[in-house]
Short mmCIF file of C-alpha atoms and ligand atoms in Angstrom, two decimals:
data_model
loop_
_atom_site.label_atom_id
_atom_site.label_comp_id
_atom_site.label_asym_id
_atom_site.label_seq_id
_atom_site.Cartn_x
_atom_site.Cartn_y
_atom_site.Cartn_z
CA UNK K 92 -19.37 -12.99 17.56
CA UNK K 93 -19.96 -10.55 14.22
CA UNK K 94 -16.92 -8.05 13.90
CA UNK K 95 -18.41 -4.54 13.88
CA UNK K 96 -16.70 -0.76 13.33
CA UNK K 97 -17.44 1.84 11.57
CA UNK K 98 -16.34 3.29 8.14
CA UNK K 99 -13.16 4.99 8.48
CA UNK K 100 -14.47 7.92 6.93
CA UNK K 101 -18.21 7.54 7.24
CA UNK K 102 -18.42 7.19 10.72
CA UNK K 103 -22.33 6.87 10.72
CA UNK K 104 -21.76 3.94 8.61
CA UNK K 105 -20.71 0.38 9.96
CA UNK K 106 -19.15 -2.81 8.31
CA UNK K 107 -19.65 -5.78 10.05
CA UNK K 108 -18.47 -9.54 9.23
CA UNK K 109 -19.34 -12.50 9.75
CA UNK K 110 -18.40 -15.96 9.42
CA UNK K 111 -20.58 -19.46 9.24
CA UNK K 112 -19.27 -23.30 8.97
CA UNK K 113 -22.02 -26.19 8.40
CA UNK K 114 -24.49 -24.26 6.47
CA UNK K 115 -27.04 -26.41 4.89
CA UNK K 116 -28.93 -23.76 3.32
CA UNK K 117 -26.13 -21.84 0.83
CA UNK K 118 -28.84 -22.19 -1.97
CA UNK K 119 -31.86 -20.60 -0.22
CA UNK K 120 -29.87 -17.69 1.39
CA UNK K 121 -28.56 -16.90 -1.92
CA UNK K 122 -31.90 -16.62 -3.38
CA UNK K 123 -32.70 -14.57 -0.40
CA UNK K 124 -29.85 -12.07 -1.60
CA UNK K 125 -30.96 -12.37 -5.21
CA UNK K 126 -33.97 -11.28 -4.70
CA UNK K 127 -33.64 -8.48 -2.36
CA UNK K 128 -34.83 -10.20 0.84
CA UNK K 129 -31.78 -8.77 2.71
CA UNK K 130 -28.93 -7.17 1.58
CA UNK K 131 -25.74 -8.46 2.30
CA UNK K 132 -22.11 -9.69 0.48
CA UNK K 133 -22.02 -13.69 0.26
CA UNK K 134 -18.36 -14.75 0.13
CA UNK K 135 -16.28 -17.44 -0.44
CA UNK K 136 -13.97 -18.25 2.77
CA UNK K 137 -11.47 -19.94 0.26
CA UNK K 138 -11.14 -16.58 -1.07
CA UNK K 139 -9.86 -14.76 1.91
CA UNK K 140 -6.98 -15.74 4.04
CA UNK K 141 -7.27 -12.28 6.10
CA UNK K 142 -10.87 -10.73 7.11
CA UNK K 143 -8.29 -7.59 6.92
CA UNK K 144 -8.55 -7.79 3.55
CA UNK K 145 -12.43 -8.01 3.08
CA UNK K 146 -12.28 -4.60 5.62
CA UNK K 147 -10.39 -3.08 2.93
CA UNK K 148 -12.32 -3.99 0.05
CA UNK K 149 -15.14 -2.67 2.47
CA UNK K 150 -13.76 0.84 2.95
CA UNK K 151 -13.36 0.80 -0.21
CA UNK K 152 -17.21 -0.10 -1.50
CA UNK K 153 -18.58 2.41 1.22
CA UNK K 154 -16.26 5.25 0.25
CA UNK K 155 -16.97 4.84 -3.40
CA UNK K 156 -21.23 4.85 -2.78
CA UNK K 157 -20.64 8.07 -1.38
CA UNK K 158 -18.74 9.29 -4.00
CA UNK K 159 -20.77 8.40 -6.80
CA UNK K 160 -18.30 6.30 -8.33
CA UNK K 161 -19.47 2.42 -8.17
CA UNK K 162 -19.01 0.08 -11.07
CA UNK K 163 -21.85 -2.62 -9.85
CA UNK K 164 -25.25 -2.00 -9.04
CA UNK K 165 -25.13 -1.67 -4.91
CA UNK K 166 -22.68 -1.34 -2.97
CA UNK K 167 -23.17 -4.75 -1.07
CA UNK K 168 -21.99 -6.41 -4.85
CA UNK K 169 -19.31 -3.03 -4.45
CA UNK K 170 -17.01 -4.93 -2.11
CA UNK K 171 -17.28 -8.59 -4.59
CA UNK K 172 -16.28 -6.27 -7.44
CA UNK K 173 -13.91 -4.52 -4.78
CA UNK K 174 -12.03 -7.61 -3.56
CA UNK K 175 -11.47 -9.56 -7.01
CA UNK K 176 -8.31 -8.32 -9.01
CA UNK K 177 -10.55 -8.21 -12.15
CA UNK K 178 -12.63 -5.58 -13.62
CA UNK K 179 -14.74 -8.30 -15.13
CA UNK K 180 -17.67 -7.88 -12.78
CA UNK K 181 -19.20 -11.26 -13.77
CA UNK K 182 -16.06 -13.46 -13.15
CA UNK K 183 -15.76 -11.15 -9.60
CA UNK K 184 -18.48 -12.71 -8.64
CA UNK K 185 -18.07 -16.40 -9.99
CA UNK K 186 -14.64 -16.73 -8.35
CA UNK K 187 -15.49 -14.66 -4.73
CA UNK K 188 -18.74 -14.98 -4.91
CA UNK K 189 -20.30 -18.18 -2.54
CA UNK K 190 -21.36 -20.92 -4.82
CA UNK K 191 -24.91 -22.83 -4.13
CA UNK K 192 -22.93 -26.02 -3.40
CA UNK K 193 -20.28 -24.02 -0.45
CA UNK K 194 -20.96 -24.87 3.06
CA UNK K 195 -19.16 -22.06 4.64
CA UNK K 196 -19.95 -18.32 3.89
CA UNK K 197 -17.72 -15.04 5.12
CA UNK K 198 -20.76 -12.51 4.93
CA UNK K 199 -20.18 -8.48 4.55
CA UNK K 200 -23.07 -6.20 6.14
CA UNK K 201 -22.95 -2.57 5.79
CA UNK K 202 -24.96 0.34 7.26
CA UNK K 203 -26.14 -1.73 10.18
CA UNK K 204 -25.44 0.58 12.67
CA UNK K 205 -28.32 -0.56 15.28
CA UNK K 206 -27.98 -4.71 14.04
CA UNK K 207 -31.10 -5.06 13.48
CA UNK K 208 -30.32 -6.03 9.45
CA UNK K 209 -28.11 -8.71 11.38
CA UNK K 210 -30.41 -10.28 13.19
CA UNK K 211 -32.40 -10.76 10.33
CA UNK K 212 -30.25 -12.20 8.29
CA UNK K 213 -28.87 -14.96 11.13
CA UNK K 214 -32.40 -16.32 11.70
CA UNK K 215 -32.17 -17.28 7.97
CA UNK K 216 -28.78 -19.08 7.96
CA UNK K 217 -28.89 -22.45 9.22
CA UNK K 218 -25.43 -23.09 10.26
CA UNK K 219 -22.88 -22.16 12.78
CA UNK K 220 -21.38 -18.84 13.43
CA UNK K 221 -17.77 -18.62 14.39
CA UNK K 222 -14.91 -16.11 14.52
CA UNK K 223 -13.90 -14.36 12.10
CA UNK K 224 -10.49 -15.17 12.19
CA UNK K 225 -10.96 -18.89 11.98
CA UNK K 226 -11.05 -17.86 7.71
CA UNK K 227 -7.64 -18.71 7.94
CA UNK K 228 -8.91 -22.23 8.10
CA UNK K 229 -10.64 -22.07 5.02
CA UNK K 230 -8.09 -20.15 2.72
CA UNK K 231 -7.30 -21.82 -0.61
CA UNK K 232 -3.96 -20.25 -0.43
CA UNK K 233 -2.87 -21.74 -4.10
CA UNK K 234 -5.81 -20.32 -6.21
CA UNK K 235 -5.79 -16.67 -4.16
CA UNK K 236 -1.98 -16.44 -4.91
CA UNK K 237 -3.22 -17.52 -9.27
CA UNK K 238 -6.32 -15.43 -8.86
CA UNK K 239 -4.21 -12.61 -7.65
CA UNK K 240 -1.50 -12.98 -9.80
CA UNK K 241 1.02 -12.94 -6.66
CA UNK K 242 4.67 -13.88 -7.47
CA UNK K 243 7.08 -15.54 -5.28
CA UNK K 244 9.34 -11.82 -4.98
CA UNK K 245 6.50 -9.82 -3.62
CA UNK K 246 6.06 -12.25 -0.63
CA UNK K 247 9.20 -12.57 0.48
CA UNK K 248 9.14 -9.07 1.29
CA UNK K 249 5.25 -9.23 3.11
CA UNK K 250 3.24 -11.31 3.66
CA UNK K 251 0.61 -12.31 1.53
CA UNK K 252 -1.90 -11.25 3.26
CA UNK K 253 -0.60 -7.50 3.06
CA UNK K 254 0.52 -7.75 -1.02
CA UNK K 255 -3.73 -8.31 -1.04
CA UNK K 256 -4.11 -5.65 0.71
CA UNK K 257 -2.56 -3.56 -1.42
CA UNK K 258 -3.70 -4.89 -4.59
CA UNK K 259 -7.32 -3.79 -2.97
CA UNK K 260 -6.42 -0.85 -2.39
CA UNK K 261 -4.95 0.35 -5.39
CA UNK K 262 -7.31 -1.79 -8.28
CA UNK K 263 -8.59 1.59 -9.66
CA UNK K 264 -4.86 2.51 -10.92
CA UNK K 265 -3.28 -0.64 -11.82
CA UNK K 266 -3.70 -1.59 -15.46
CA UNK K 267 -4.57 -5.44 -15.77
CA UNK P 104 -7.96 -9.67 13.84
CA UNK P 105 -7.36 -8.44 17.51
CA UNK P 106 -9.61 -5.10 17.45
CA UNK P 107 -12.87 -5.91 19.52
CA UNK P 108 -16.60 -4.90 18.58
CA UNK P 109 -16.49 -0.88 18.14
CA UNK P 110 -18.78 1.12 16.67
CA UNK P 111 -18.30 4.34 18.94
CA UNK P 112 -14.34 4.24 17.85
CA UNK P 113 -13.55 7.43 16.86
CA UNK P 114 -9.88 7.84 14.84
CA UNK P 115 -7.90 10.49 16.41
CA UNK P 116 -5.37 12.09 13.68
CA UNK P 117 -1.83 12.96 14.46
CA UNK P 118 -0.24 15.36 12.38
CA UNK P 119 3.20 14.71 11.84
CA UNK P 120 4.83 16.76 9.20
CA UNK P 121 4.32 19.18 6.08
CA UNK P 122 6.68 18.96 3.17
CA UNK P 123 6.24 21.15 0.36
CA UNK P 124 3.53 19.36 -1.63
CA UNK P 125 1.53 16.88 1.09
CA UNK P 126 0.50 16.92 4.55
CA UNK P 127 1.70 13.58 6.34
CA UNK P 128 -0.34 12.37 9.60
CA UNK P 129 -0.54 9.17 11.96
CA UNK P 130 -3.74 7.59 12.68
CA UNK P 131 -5.36 4.28 12.49
CA UNK P 132 -6.80 2.25 9.83
CA UNK P 133 -9.10 -0.48 11.49
CA UNK P 134 -7.02 -1.21 14.38
CA UNK P 135 -3.29 -0.88 12.41
CA UNK P 136 -1.65 1.62 12.69
CA UNK P 137 -1.46 4.02 9.69
CA UNK P 138 0.36 6.86 7.42
CA UNK P 139 -2.12 9.27 5.64
CA UNK P 140 -0.32 11.66 3.67
CA UNK P 141 -2.81 14.54 1.94
CA UNK P 142 -1.55 16.72 -1.33
CA UNK P 143 -2.52 19.59 -0.89
CA UNK P 144 -3.49 22.14 -3.81
CA UNK P 145 -1.06 24.72 -4.70
CA UNK P 146 -3.11 28.56 -5.06
CA UNK P 147 -0.87 30.44 -7.75
CA UNK P 148 -2.00 27.03 -9.67
CA UNK P 149 -5.16 27.24 -11.68
CA UNK P 150 -7.94 25.10 -10.24
CA UNK P 151 -9.09 22.79 -12.70
CA UNK P 152 -4.68 22.13 -14.32
CA UNK P 153 -4.41 22.02 -10.28
CA UNK P 154 -6.85 19.32 -9.43
CA UNK P 155 -5.71 16.95 -12.28
CA UNK P 156 -1.88 17.80 -11.66
CA UNK P 157 -2.84 16.18 -8.15
CA UNK P 158 -4.24 13.52 -9.03
CA UNK P 159 -1.29 12.22 -11.49
CA UNK P 160 1.27 12.68 -8.75
CA UNK P 161 -1.02 10.43 -6.43
CA UNK P 162 -1.38 7.89 -9.16
CA UNK P 163 2.24 8.30 -10.06
CA UNK P 164 2.83 7.62 -6.32
CA UNK P 165 0.70 4.05 -5.73
CA UNK P 166 2.05 3.45 -8.68
CA UNK P 167 5.44 3.22 -8.82
CA UNK P 168 4.80 1.78 -4.60
CA UNK P 169 2.98 -1.24 -6.20
CA UNK P 170 5.86 -1.73 -8.98
CA UNK P 171 8.62 -1.80 -6.18
CA UNK P 172 6.40 -4.01 -4.33
CA UNK P 173 6.17 -6.30 -7.29
CA UNK P 174 9.88 -5.82 -8.20
CA UNK P 175 10.23 -7.51 -4.35
CA UNK P 176 11.75 -4.30 -2.97
CA UNK P 177 10.06 -3.40 0.78
CA UNK P 178 7.61 -0.39 1.04
CA UNK P 179 4.48 0.17 3.32
CA UNK P 180 1.25 -2.24 2.29
CA UNK P 181 -1.51 0.28 0.94
CA UNK P 182 -4.58 0.71 2.83
CA UNK P 183 -6.64 3.10 0.77
CA UNK P 184 -6.57 6.15 -1.99
CA UNK P 185 -8.74 8.44 -1.31
CA UNK P 186 -9.44 10.72 -4.70
CA UNK P 187 -11.74 13.25 -3.57
CA UNK P 188 -8.89 14.95 -1.14
CA UNK P 189 -6.01 13.72 -2.61
CA UNK P 190 -5.10 11.02 0.20
CA UNK P 191 -3.60 7.70 0.70
CA UNK P 192 -3.03 5.36 3.66
CA UNK P 193 -0.77 3.15 4.06
CA UNK P 194 1.44 0.79 6.88
CA UNK P 195 3.19 2.73 9.60
CA UNK P 196 6.93 0.90 9.72
CA UNK P 197 6.35 0.37 13.46
CA UNK P 198 9.67 -0.31 14.78
CA UNK P 199 11.93 2.06 12.78
CA UNK P 200 14.48 4.49 12.06
CA UNK P 201 15.16 6.61 9.81
CA UNK P 202 18.37 5.93 7.84
CA UNK P 203 19.23 8.94 8.55
CA UNK P 204 18.99 9.12 11.91
CA UNK P 205 21.31 5.54 12.22
CA UNK P 206 24.40 6.56 9.99
CA UNK P 207 23.97 9.77 12.53
CA UNK P 208 23.96 7.83 14.99
CA UNK P 209 26.78 5.72 14.42
CA UNK P 210 29.02 8.62 12.95
CA UNK P 211 28.79 9.97 16.19
CA UNK P 212 29.00 6.62 18.51
CA UNK P 213 31.89 5.75 16.56
CA UNK P 214 33.52 8.07 14.10
CA UNK P 215 36.52 6.08 13.33
CA UNK P 216 34.76 2.44 12.94
CA UNK P 217 31.75 4.18 11.39
CA UNK P 218 33.17 3.71 7.84
CA UNK P 219 33.57 0.21 8.34
CA UNK P 220 29.77 -0.17 9.90
CA UNK P 221 27.84 1.32 7.59
CA UNK P 222 29.17 -0.07 4.64
CA UNK P 223 27.12 -2.96 4.82
CA UNK P 224 24.48 -0.61 4.57
CA UNK P 225 25.36 0.87 1.74
CA UNK P 226 26.17 -1.93 0.12
CA UNK P 227 22.32 -2.79 0.17
CA UNK P 228 21.08 0.08 -0.50
CA UNK P 229 22.91 -0.06 -3.53
CA UNK P 230 21.51 -3.03 -4.50
CA UNK P 231 17.67 -2.29 -3.95
CA UNK P 232 18.25 0.82 -5.72
CA UNK P 233 19.73 -1.03 -8.94
CA UNK P 234 17.05 -3.62 -8.69
CA UNK P 235 14.62 -0.24 -9.06
CA UNK P 236 15.95 1.30 -11.53
CA UNK P 237 16.17 -2.44 -13.59
CA UNK P 238 12.15 -2.01 -12.89
CA UNK P 239 11.71 1.40 -14.58
CA UNK P 240 11.26 3.14 -11.05
CA UNK P 241 12.42 6.51 -10.86
CA UNK P 242 12.06 7.55 -7.13
CA UNK P 243 12.68 11.26 -7.80
CA UNK P 244 13.31 12.59 -4.16
CA UNK P 245 16.13 9.66 -3.20
CA UNK P 246 17.78 10.87 0.83
CA UNK P 247 17.92 8.90 3.59
CA UNK P 248 15.45 10.11 5.31
CA UNK P 249 13.28 8.93 2.53
CA UNK P 250 14.43 5.06 3.60
CA UNK P 251 13.22 3.24 6.97
CA UNK P 252 15.57 0.82 8.75
CA UNK P 253 12.50 -1.88 10.00
CA UNK P 254 14.05 -3.93 13.62
CA UNK P 255 17.13 -4.20 14.37
CA UNK P 256 19.45 -1.83 11.93
CA UNK P 257 21.32 -4.86 11.31
CA UNK P 258 19.36 -6.59 9.26
CA UNK P 259 19.50 -4.10 7.23
CA UNK P 260 15.58 -4.08 6.63
CA UNK P 261 15.38 -1.13 4.40
CA UNK P 262 11.55 0.03 3.89
CA UNK P 263 11.71 2.64 0.98
CA UNK P 264 9.25 5.66 1.41
CA UNK P 265 8.35 8.74 -0.19
CA UNK P 266 7.51 8.08 -4.16
CA UNK P 267 6.21 11.50 -3.82
CA UNK P 268 8.18 12.53 -7.06
CA UNK P 269 8.14 9.31 -8.49
CA UNK P 270 8.10 8.63 -12.07
CA UNK P 271 8.04 5.50 -14.43
CA UNK P 272 11.09 5.52 -17.11
CA UNK P 273 13.31 3.20 -18.01
CA UNK P 274 16.50 5.63 -19.59
CA UNK P 275 19.48 5.75 -18.32
CA UNK P 276 20.12 9.94 -17.97
CA UNK P 277 16.75 9.61 -15.18
CA UNK P 278 18.56 7.26 -13.23
CA UNK P 279 21.71 8.84 -13.36
CA UNK P 280 19.57 11.86 -11.80
CA UNK P 281 17.91 9.96 -8.97
CA UNK P 282 21.24 8.84 -8.15
CA UNK P 283 23.32 11.89 -8.30
CA UNK P 284 20.21 13.20 -5.91
CA UNK P 285 21.11 10.90 -3.52
CA UNK P 286 24.61 11.36 -3.95
CA UNK P 287 23.88 15.00 -3.31
CA UNK P 288 21.47 14.73 -0.21
CA UNK P 289 23.95 10.81 1.77
CA UNK P 290 27.33 14.04 1.20
CA UNK P 291 25.53 17.39 2.62
CA UNK P 292 23.89 15.34 5.61
CA UNK P 293 26.23 13.15 6.51
CA UNK P 294 29.94 14.54 6.63
CA UNK P 295 32.91 11.80 5.21
CA UNK P 296 30.54 10.03 3.28
CA UNK P 297 31.76 10.12 0.27
CA UNK P 298 33.63 6.11 0.65
CA UNK P 299 30.08 5.01 1.75
CA UNK P 300 28.61 6.50 -1.52
CA UNK P 301 31.56 4.72 -3.64
CA UNK P 302 30.22 1.28 -1.68
CA UNK P 303 26.79 2.79 -2.84
CA UNK P 304 27.64 2.21 -6.10
CA UNK P 305 29.69 -0.87 -5.97
CA UNK P 306 26.81 -2.49 -5.30
CA UNK P 307 24.93 -0.83 -7.76
CA UNK P 308 26.86 -2.05 -10.19
CA UNK P 309 27.32 -5.50 -9.27
CA UNK P 310 23.73 -6.06 -9.23
CA UNK P 311 23.04 -4.85 -12.55
CA UNK P 312 26.54 -5.29 -14.71
CA UNK P 313 24.80 -4.60 -18.02
CA UNK P 314 22.30 -1.91 -16.95
CA UNK P 315 23.89 0.13 -14.47
CA UNK P 316 26.63 0.47 -16.22
CA UNK P 317 25.14 3.20 -18.58
CA UNK P 318 23.16 4.79 -15.45
CA UNK P 319 26.60 4.78 -14.00
CA UNK P 320 28.48 7.12 -17.32
CA UNK P 321 25.56 9.19 -16.77
CA UNK P 322 26.00 9.91 -13.19
CA UNK P 323 29.50 11.34 -13.92
CA UNK P 324 27.90 14.00 -16.49
CA UNK P 325 25.27 14.78 -14.57
CA UNK P 326 28.68 15.35 -12.07
CA UNK P 327 29.95 17.53 -14.15
CA UNK P 328 27.17 19.68 -15.55
CA UNK P 329 26.83 20.31 -11.53
CA UNK P 330 30.09 21.17 -10.96
CA UNK P 331 29.78 23.64 -14.11
CA UNK P 332 27.05 24.96 -13.01
CA UNK P 333 28.86 25.64 -9.66
CA UNK P 334 31.84 26.89 -11.13
CA UNK P 335 30.09 29.40 -12.89
CA UNK P 336 27.08 30.29 -10.24
N1 AMP A 72 4.58 4.47 6.23
C1 AMP A 72 5.38 5.17 7.28
N2 AMP A 72 6.33 4.50 8.36
C2 AMP A 72 6.77 4.91 9.30
N3 AMP A 72 6.96 6.40 9.33
C3 AMP A 72 6.66 7.15 7.77
C4 AMP A 72 6.11 6.57 6.74
N4 AMP A 72 5.54 7.33 5.91
C5 AMP A 72 6.43 8.70 6.32
N5 AMP A 72 7.02 8.30 7.81
C6 AMP A 72 7.51 9.81 8.82
O1 AMP A 72 7.16 10.70 8.14
C7 AMP A 72 8.36 11.39 7.68
C8 AMP A 72 7.51 12.14 6.68
O2 AMP A 72 6.85 11.59 5.22
P1 AMP A 72 7.19 11.39 3.90
O3 AMP A 72 7.09 13.50 3.71
O4 AMP A 72 6.78 10.32 3.41
O5 AMP A 72 9.42 11.81 3.42
C9 AMP A 72 9.35 10.59 7.33
O6 AMP A 72 10.31 11.18 6.82
C10 AMP A 72 8.89 9.19 8.34
O7 AMP A 72 9.69 9.45 9.39
#
């Protein structure tokens, strides 16, 4: 049920996305990432309107890693930073990172061509995997619009998801 | 997301066009049809200067598109910017035709009724350009090829493309020149469109009476200069 693609520019790098609901050990999962037991990006599903937005952010994060232009310390945290509209790292983590009390999580795993890392992560999750497309059922649209400062004028011409995709893709060029 | 698990999916780039500043390709970006535009270096410029100019142009193009989006003017969704190769990737506007092709087809199929048929399109163009100029975006290369009609042409769903020469400026002079560039492009590409351009200008005025007046008087000035130049040259 994972969604896996290779990076647009670097075919030797993979991007894997997975969505879990009814997770009962979120705090422990977060600890695993913080202690470096495994590397992954754990996102808050309510902030994601469309998996394609995450893909756009992951695509950029890998590119920034490859070209030595990352802002954060590793490529998995860079995904989170790329997803966030602000240049404040702490704030990005707070808004887009999963919280201990959350019971659903959107996972991004980079550079796992053979799938071994994902197997390991899955063995740690106590929860139920569902299709990434179901993430739209979790979204808090009001909050998303507020955080990305999306105006009605913008969503007149294209979908909310596309507005955000463009924002994510152009982050370094926009003065906030 | 419809695309299945796909680890081996190789991207096929199809060359579309080579312009003066950039190469344009059609490809696929994680399952979505995509247009990529790669600015290439100009051999005659100093490499360092060239690199910084290319980057500036790229930035200006991205910013103009994002500004238009903020203003409610449809432009392609941006997918990715690769500054190391001066390439950006955007949504391919599928199921579309250029305004150029549309005008040609109407003029061919119904020469007598063309003006009337194309009038709503001209109005819509005037309205969009007025909105864009009010937002301080100068397109820099307004032609009927840089406007796409998405879906059924009668929906008048215009998407602006190619902001490669754009800049951010609120001066009436720049707006006047932008309009003049479009007038020249329209009249030279499509015969008998003087009346159509008048419709564009009327709608441009109507959309924002206060700000458009200066731009239009500048347009008149630029036209005069243009004429003088051709008389001398
Ligand atoms: N985003 C797009 N969607 C569809 N067609 C496009 C797009 N961008 C460019 N094109 C096509 O490619 C041609 C050259 O692009 P440009 O150099 O940007 O004017 C245009 O005249 C269009 O026919």
